[in-house]
């Protein structure tokens, strides 16, 4: 070991102080469980010697014409490799198969020749991107709560959960938990107790990746509605964000049986209705995240049930669960909770967008105050809504 250290000191003295020395700095982000390549390119002149290091550990030594000289640290056997075929053509890139969190860190590739020594300093990050965000209600804690979760993510993302319109801080206490599995992938869950006395709240969840490259937006609204049999009425479904390209799905659940009754694509402007003339969009073409549905001449036995609206766009989803009760014409009065929904009310619902922007930015700044790498949070959100 002592002899090896002396040899390494002589190598570095020779590289740094005798030959011309050039440095190239590179950042590489590897995707979890996928092969990753750390670049090390050079102009071949013959008789080059290549050294690959991770931190201060020597991984590989290679000499043109002689092949591999050594892989001193056996801990990395099978974890990293060089291609003997590409080095003569100036490519000494390091291959990492099925990268994971253990592969993070700083790597160096030293290429020495009779003319110069070139160092490639490579900082490696590993990420498992956010693939989906789920938002639902449950009774697991003895009371109804709203839960937002993201699974199999690395590093652990930032989760912000709030309501629109906002409620007092004392009325909205968030419980966020992060757990890692054996592979190092995180599951993040954020929960708040559902406020039963405020039925018109929209619960909003923002999930931002650690490096700030992704922001997923999910919102959930649950409501109960009443209407008179035979009278047209509107079921509102307005996202708290402006959506230019989205898909819309309406489903109907009755007696634990669910079926899709309407679909719409804002890009193709194509819609499909199972109930034919019974339902239509309001407005007819579905404008910028407004997927409200009008039900024509509803019948109590046929159309009482749960209507679910799902508006989906890139990294964005808005869900509405509406429990609709159709009251027979013979009923003398409607329940006090009966909302008088009008088309004007649906349109004015779009005005919540500005309020959501302010709330999200303030909350995100508070949440990110401890980590400067995440302070960018919702700057992209602000730009998108202004356009």
PDB file of C-alpha atoms in Angstrom, residues 24-30 37-39 107 120-125:
ATOM      1  CA  UNK A  24     -13.056  20.225 -18.438  1.00  0.00           C
ATOM      2  CA  UNK A  25     -15.959  20.433 -15.949  1.00  0.00           C
ATOM      3  CA  UNK A  26     -19.152  18.511 -16.713  1.00  0.00           C
ATOM      4  CA  UNK A  27     -22.400  17.746 -14.880  1.00  0.00           C
ATOM      5  CA  UNK A  28     -24.250  14.511 -15.635  1.00  0.00           C
ATOM      6  CA  UNK A  29     -27.665  13.493 -14.316  1.00  0.00           C
ATOM      7  CA  UNK A  30     -28.270   9.752 -14.394  1.00  0.00           C
ATOM      8  CA  UNK A  37     -22.327   7.280 -19.482  1.00  0.00           C
ATOM      9  CA  UNK A  38     -19.751   9.715 -18.076  1.00  0.00           C
ATOM     10  CA  UNK A  39     -18.042  11.403 -21.048  1.00  0.00           C
ATOM     11  CA  UNK A 107     -15.578  11.503 -10.911  1.00  0.00           C
ATOM     12  CA  UNK A 120     -12.507  15.737 -17.131  1.00  0.00           C
ATOM     13  CA  UNK A 121     -14.125  16.590 -13.796  1.00  0.00           C
ATOM     14  CA  UNK A 122     -17.646  15.136 -13.728  1.00  0.00           C
ATOM     15  CA  UNK A 123     -20.277  15.733 -11.062  1.00  0.00           C
ATOM     16  CA  UNK A 124     -22.871  12.953 -11.125  1.00  0.00           C
ATOM     17  CA  UNK A 125     -26.427  13.339  -9.875  1.00  0.00           C
TER      18      UNK A 125
END
